[in-house]
Amino acid sequence: GEKVEQHESTLSVREGDSAVINCTYTDTASSYFPWYKQEAGKSLHFVIDIRSNVDRKQSQRLTVLLDKKAKRFSLHITATQPEDSAIYFCAASHYAQGLTFGLGTRVSVFP
Amino acid sequence: DAGVTQTPRHEVAEKGQTIILKCEPVSGHNDLFWYRQTKIQGLELLSYFRSKSLMEDGGAFKDRFKAEMLNSSFSTLKIQPTEPKDSAVYLCASSPVQNTGQLYFGEGSKLTVL
């Protein structure tokens, strides 16, 4: 089955700087790559996703890049703010399959 | 619109007991997922239903874990018998689009097995 590796377990970023989280996946059939955010004591909520028919997607301060050849995707957060502090999970799946998640990256934004 | 509702929020069980966790998905959603979340293993898929049909049953969890979707608005996860290693947060999520759509997660049921 699919395996998703999230390369950074923690990330410490100065407020206003950029943060990048990298993930790799193993199943070439995977076609959907979402990202979820989990704030302290709360459940996961969706932040952004990308499908395999594009290689870049942007939503406000978030950009997702997908490199299908390398089986790699990444989340870029620009102009980080204190409210960006959370655990971020990448995930992958293909049709008729549940999402496989990475282990999460704890992002801390400091002043 | 009500989100995904999970009950109970906290459960403490003795080893060997049977526990049942409940989930009400967002109204109108077709897909329902059960995940287990621990610090070491992260999020592990336990079961995936589409329109009440079981699509995926996490292989490692088959022997003591059973998820059912009795109707489109209610699902249960039974763990029988519980073991201390089952201590985790159990998350239910639903999705309006066939699998490749955004998941809406419940707040989770935190299970502690003594």
Tab-separated table of C-alpha atoms in Angstrom:
chain	number	residue	atom	x	y	z
A	1	GLY	CA	0.000	0.000	0.000
A	2	GLU	CA	0.852	3.670	-0.113
A	3	LYS	CA	3.486	5.061	2.259
A	4	VAL	CA	3.916	8.770	2.872
A	5	GLU	CA	7.050	10.142	4.458
A	6	GLN	CA	7.087	13.614	5.941
A	7	HIS	CA	10.658	14.758	6.093
A	8	GLU	CA	10.587	17.416	8.770
A	9	SER	CA	9.251	16.449	12.165
A	10	THR	CA	9.682	19.973	13.544
A	11	LEU	CA	10.185	23.376	11.982
A	12	SER	CA	10.934	26.592	13.808
A	13	VAL	CA	10.369	29.771	11.819
A	14	ARG	CA	10.680	33.456	12.608
A	15	GLU	CA	7.464	35.371	12.115
A	16	GLY	CA	7.334	36.786	8.614
A	17	ASP	CA	9.704	34.190	7.160
A	18	SER	CA	8.703	31.256	4.948
A	19	ALA	CA	8.279	27.630	5.948
A	20	VAL	CA	8.537	24.588	3.694
A	21	ILE	CA	7.392	21.068	4.507
A	22	ASN	CA	8.384	18.209	2.225
A	23	CYS	CA	6.677	14.871	1.691
A	24	THR	CA	7.350	11.873	-0.518
A	25	TYR	CA	5.015	9.043	-1.482
A	26	THR	CA	5.533	5.575	-2.931
A	27	ASP	CA	2.455	4.677	-4.988
A	28	THR	CA	2.622	6.017	-8.551
A	29	ALA	CA	-1.163	5.583	-8.771
A	30	SER	CA	-1.754	8.243	-6.108
A	31	SER	CA	-3.447	11.259	-7.613
A	32	TYR	CA	-4.685	13.375	-4.738
A	33	PHE	CA	-2.500	15.156	-2.180
A	34	PRO	CA	-4.146	17.182	0.577
A	35	TRP	CA	-2.691	18.953	3.574
A	36	TYR	CA	-4.290	19.174	6.994
A	37	LYS	CA	-3.579	21.333	9.996
A	38	GLN	CA	-4.012	20.345	13.629
A	39	GLU	CA	-3.877	23.053	16.263
A	40	ALA	CA	-3.139	22.201	19.881
A	41	GLY	CA	-5.942	20.191	21.436
A	42	LYS	CA	-8.047	20.228	18.291
A	43	SER	CA	-8.845	17.920	15.438
A	44	LEU	CA	-7.557	18.121	11.890
A	45	HIS	CA	-8.895	20.551	9.382
A	46	PHE	CA	-8.231	20.818	5.692
A	47	VAL	CA	-5.967	23.586	4.416
A	48	ILE	CA	-5.144	22.953	0.755
A	49	ASP	CA	-4.859	20.147	-1.768
A	50	ILE	CA	-3.406	19.401	-5.192
A	51	ARG	CA	-4.350	16.820	-7.804
A	52	SER	CA	-1.985	15.067	-10.139
A	53	ASN	CA	-3.138	16.961	-13.222
A	54	VAL	CA	-1.355	20.127	-12.016
A	55	ASP	CA	2.035	20.770	-10.473
A	56	ARG	CA	1.308	23.921	-8.500
A	57	LYS	CA	-1.574	25.374	-6.575
A	58	GLN	CA	-1.736	28.535	-4.517
A	59	SER	CA	-4.229	29.751	-1.960
A	60	GLN	CA	-3.351	33.032	-0.262
A	61	ARG	CA	-0.133	32.412	1.684
A	62	LEU	CA	-0.077	28.669	0.951
A	63	THR	CA	1.427	27.036	-2.129
A	64	VAL	CA	1.601	23.322	-2.865
A	65	LEU	CA	4.086	21.946	-5.385
A	66	LEU	CA	3.888	18.463	-6.867
A	67	ASP	CA	6.721	16.632	-8.624
A	68	LYS	CA	5.218	13.394	-9.910
A	69	LYS	CA	8.465	12.143	-11.351
A	70	ALA	CA	10.179	12.346	-7.969
A	71	LYS	CA	6.985	11.376	-6.128
A	72	ARG	CA	7.396	14.428	-3.971
A	73	PHE	CA	5.132	17.266	-2.878
A	74	SER	CA	5.631	20.215	-0.596
A	75	LEU	CA	3.749	22.907	1.291
A	76	HIS	CA	5.120	26.425	1.290
A	77	ILE	CA	3.839	28.961	3.811
A	78	THR	CA	4.908	32.542	3.166
A	79	ALA	CA	4.875	35.485	5.591
A	80	THR	CA	4.304	33.171	8.546
A	81	GLN	CA	2.126	34.366	11.419
A	82	PRO	CA	1.717	33.082	14.983
A	83	GLU	CA	-1.573	31.416	14.014
A	84	ASP	CA	0.345	29.211	11.562
A	85	SER	CA	1.826	27.366	14.566
A	86	ALA	CA	0.351	23.857	14.435
A	87	ILE	CA	1.074	20.337	13.257
A	88	TYR	CA	0.737	19.946	9.503
A	89	PHE	CA	0.005	16.590	7.901
A	90	CYS	CA	0.493	15.683	4.270
A	91	ALA	CA	-1.482	12.827	2.749
A	92	ALA	CA	-1.898	10.899	-0.487
A	93	SER	CA	-4.512	8.664	-2.056
A	94	HIS	CA	-5.953	7.433	-5.311
A	95	TYR	CA	-9.489	6.618	-6.309
A	96	ALA	CA	-11.427	4.329	-3.976
A	97	GLN	CA	-8.739	4.417	-1.328
A	98	GLY	CA	-8.532	6.104	2.046
A	99	LEU	CA	-5.926	8.802	2.628
A	100	THR	CA	-2.492	7.729	3.864
A	101	PHE	CA	-1.015	10.396	6.114
A	102	GLY	CA	2.530	11.403	6.966
A	103	LEU	CA	3.545	11.594	10.623
A	104	GLY	CA	3.190	15.352	10.793
A	105	THR	CA	5.427	18.405	11.064
A	106	ARG	CA	5.207	20.607	14.111
A	107	VAL	CA	5.610	24.207	12.951
A	108	SER	CA	6.451	26.828	15.552
A	109	VAL	CA	6.417	30.484	14.579
A	110	PHE	CA	8.396	32.667	16.961
A	111	PRO	CA	8.497	36.490	17.104
B	1	ASP	CA	-24.537	22.902	9.277
B	2	ALA	CA	-23.528	20.406	11.948
B	3	GLY	CA	-20.031	18.980	11.598
B	4	VAL	CA	-18.938	15.427	12.331
B	5	THR	CA	-20.072	14.424	15.803
B	6	GLN	CA	-18.227	11.803	17.811
B	7	THR	CA	-19.211	10.304	21.148
B	8	PRO	CA	-17.966	9.744	23.724
B	9	ARG	CA	-15.182	12.313	23.784
B	10	HIS	CA	-13.327	10.353	26.438
B	11	GLU	CA	-13.505	6.687	27.379
B	12	VAL	CA	-11.593	4.728	29.973
B	13	ALA	CA	-11.742	0.954	29.716
B	14	GLU	CA	-10.232	-1.999	31.511
B	15	LYS	CA	-8.212	-4.451	29.448
B	16	GLY	CA	-10.527	-7.019	27.889
B	17	GLN	CA	-13.617	-4.828	27.825
B	18	THR	CA	-15.676	-4.070	24.751
B	19	ILE	CA	-16.070	-0.450	23.790
B	20	ILE	CA	-18.182	1.176	21.101
B	21	LEU	CA	-17.380	4.564	19.644
B	22	LYS	CA	-20.000	6.449	17.672
B	23	CYS	CA	-19.901	8.855	14.771
B	24	GLU	CA	-22.464	10.979	12.977
B	25	PRO	CA	-21.086	12.278	9.660
B	26	VAL	CA	-21.976	15.575	8.068
B	27	SER	CA	-25.452	15.269	6.584
B	28	GLY	CA	-25.327	14.331	2.900
B	29	HIS	CA	-21.737	13.105	2.905
B	30	ASN	CA	-21.152	9.823	1.090
B	31	ASP	CA	-17.776	8.740	2.439
B	32	LEU	CA	-16.938	7.946	6.053
B	33	PHE	CA	-13.554	7.126	7.526
B	34	TRP	CA	-12.263	5.910	10.871
B	35	TYR	CA	-8.670	6.720	11.782
B	36	ARG	CA	-6.597	6.038	14.850
B	37	GLN	CA	-4.132	8.730	15.917
B	38	THR	CA	-1.116	8.122	18.134
B	39	LYS	CA	2.108	10.081	18.522
B	40	ILE	CA	4.245	7.141	17.368
B	41	GLN	CA	2.202	5.756	14.464
B	42	GLY	CA	0.454	8.946	13.425
B	43	LEU	CA	-2.888	8.550	11.634
B	44	GLU	CA	-3.757	4.985	10.677
B	45	LEU	CA	-6.781	4.135	8.549
B	46	LEU	CA	-9.095	1.655	10.242
B	47	SER	CA	-12.079	1.619	7.888
B	48	TYR	CA	-13.483	3.456	4.892
B	49	PHE	CA	-17.143	3.380	3.809
B	50	ARG	CA	-18.653	4.732	0.635
B	51	SER	CA	-22.440	5.029	0.617
B	52	LYS	CA	-22.508	2.615	3.566
B	53	SER	CA	-20.455	-0.050	1.749
B	54	LEU	CA	-17.124	-1.038	3.269
B	55	MET	CA	-14.406	-0.065	0.791
B	56	GLU	CA	-11.296	-0.554	2.861
B	57	ASP	CA	-10.639	-2.380	6.063
B	58	GLY	CA	-7.218	-1.659	7.632
B	59	GLY	CA	-5.567	-5.080	7.500
B	60	ALA	CA	-3.725	-4.866	10.790
B	61	PHE	CA	-6.905	-3.959	12.628
B	62	LYS	CA	-9.266	-6.630	11.413
B	63	ASP	CA	-9.160	-9.026	14.317
B	64	ARG	CA	-10.427	-6.860	17.183
B	65	PHE	CA	-11.771	-3.807	15.384
B	66	LYS	CA	-15.104	-3.726	13.613
B	67	ALA	CA	-16.639	-0.655	12.041
B	68	GLU	CA	-20.214	-0.599	10.848
B	69	MET	CA	-22.331	1.930	9.060
B	70	LEU	CA	-25.900	1.159	10.051
B	71	ASN	CA	-27.359	3.984	8.008
B	72	SER	CA	-26.029	6.973	6.116
B	73	SER	CA	-26.024	9.124	9.231
B	74	PHE	CA	-24.491	6.840	11.850
B	75	SER	CA	-21.426	4.667	12.239
B	76	THR	CA	-19.896	2.702	15.081
B	77	LEU	CA	-16.438	1.375	15.799
B	78	LYS	CA	-16.302	-1.593	18.147
B	79	ILE	CA	-13.074	-2.704	19.781
B	80	GLN	CA	-13.324	-6.137	21.352
B	81	PRO	CA	-11.462	-7.035	23.495
B	82	THR	CA	-9.531	-3.873	24.276
B	83	GLU	CA	-5.813	-3.932	25.008
B	84	PRO	CA	-3.617	-1.181	26.522
B	85	LYS	CA	-1.983	-0.635	23.111
B	86	ASP	CA	-5.380	0.504	21.807
B	87	SER	CA	-5.038	3.696	23.838
B	88	ALA	CA	-5.270	6.459	21.230
B	89	VAL	CA	-7.516	9.108	19.774
B	90	TYR	CA	-10.044	7.669	17.330
B	91	LEU	CA	-11.061	10.084	14.616
B	92	CYS	CA	-14.077	9.888	12.379
B	93	ALA	CA	-14.177	11.889	9.153
B	94	SER	CA	-16.644	12.282	6.321
B	95	SER	CA	-16.391	13.590	2.789
B	96	PRO	CA	-18.979	14.845	0.311
B	97	VAL	CA	-17.085	13.754	-2.782
B	98	GLN	CA	-16.052	10.267	-3.812
B	99	ASN	CA	-12.874	9.823	-1.824
B	100	THR	CA	-10.768	12.517	-3.454
B	101	GLY	CA	-12.460	15.335	-1.664
B	102	GLN	CA	-11.897	17.264	1.507
B	103	LEU	CA	-12.327	15.310	4.734
B	104	TYR	CA	-14.218	16.835	7.631
B	105	PHE	CA	-12.918	15.457	10.918
B	106	GLY	CA	-14.731	15.078	14.193
B	107	GLU	CA	-13.152	16.126	17.466
B	108	GLY	CA	-12.178	12.540	18.219
B	109	SER	CA	-12.764	10.001	20.974
B	110	LYS	CA	-9.831	9.610	23.327
B	111	LEU	CA	-9.601	6.024	24.544
B	112	THR	CA	-7.485	4.980	27.508
B	113	VAL	CA	-7.180	1.260	28.209
B	114	LEU	CA	-5.815	0.348	31.631
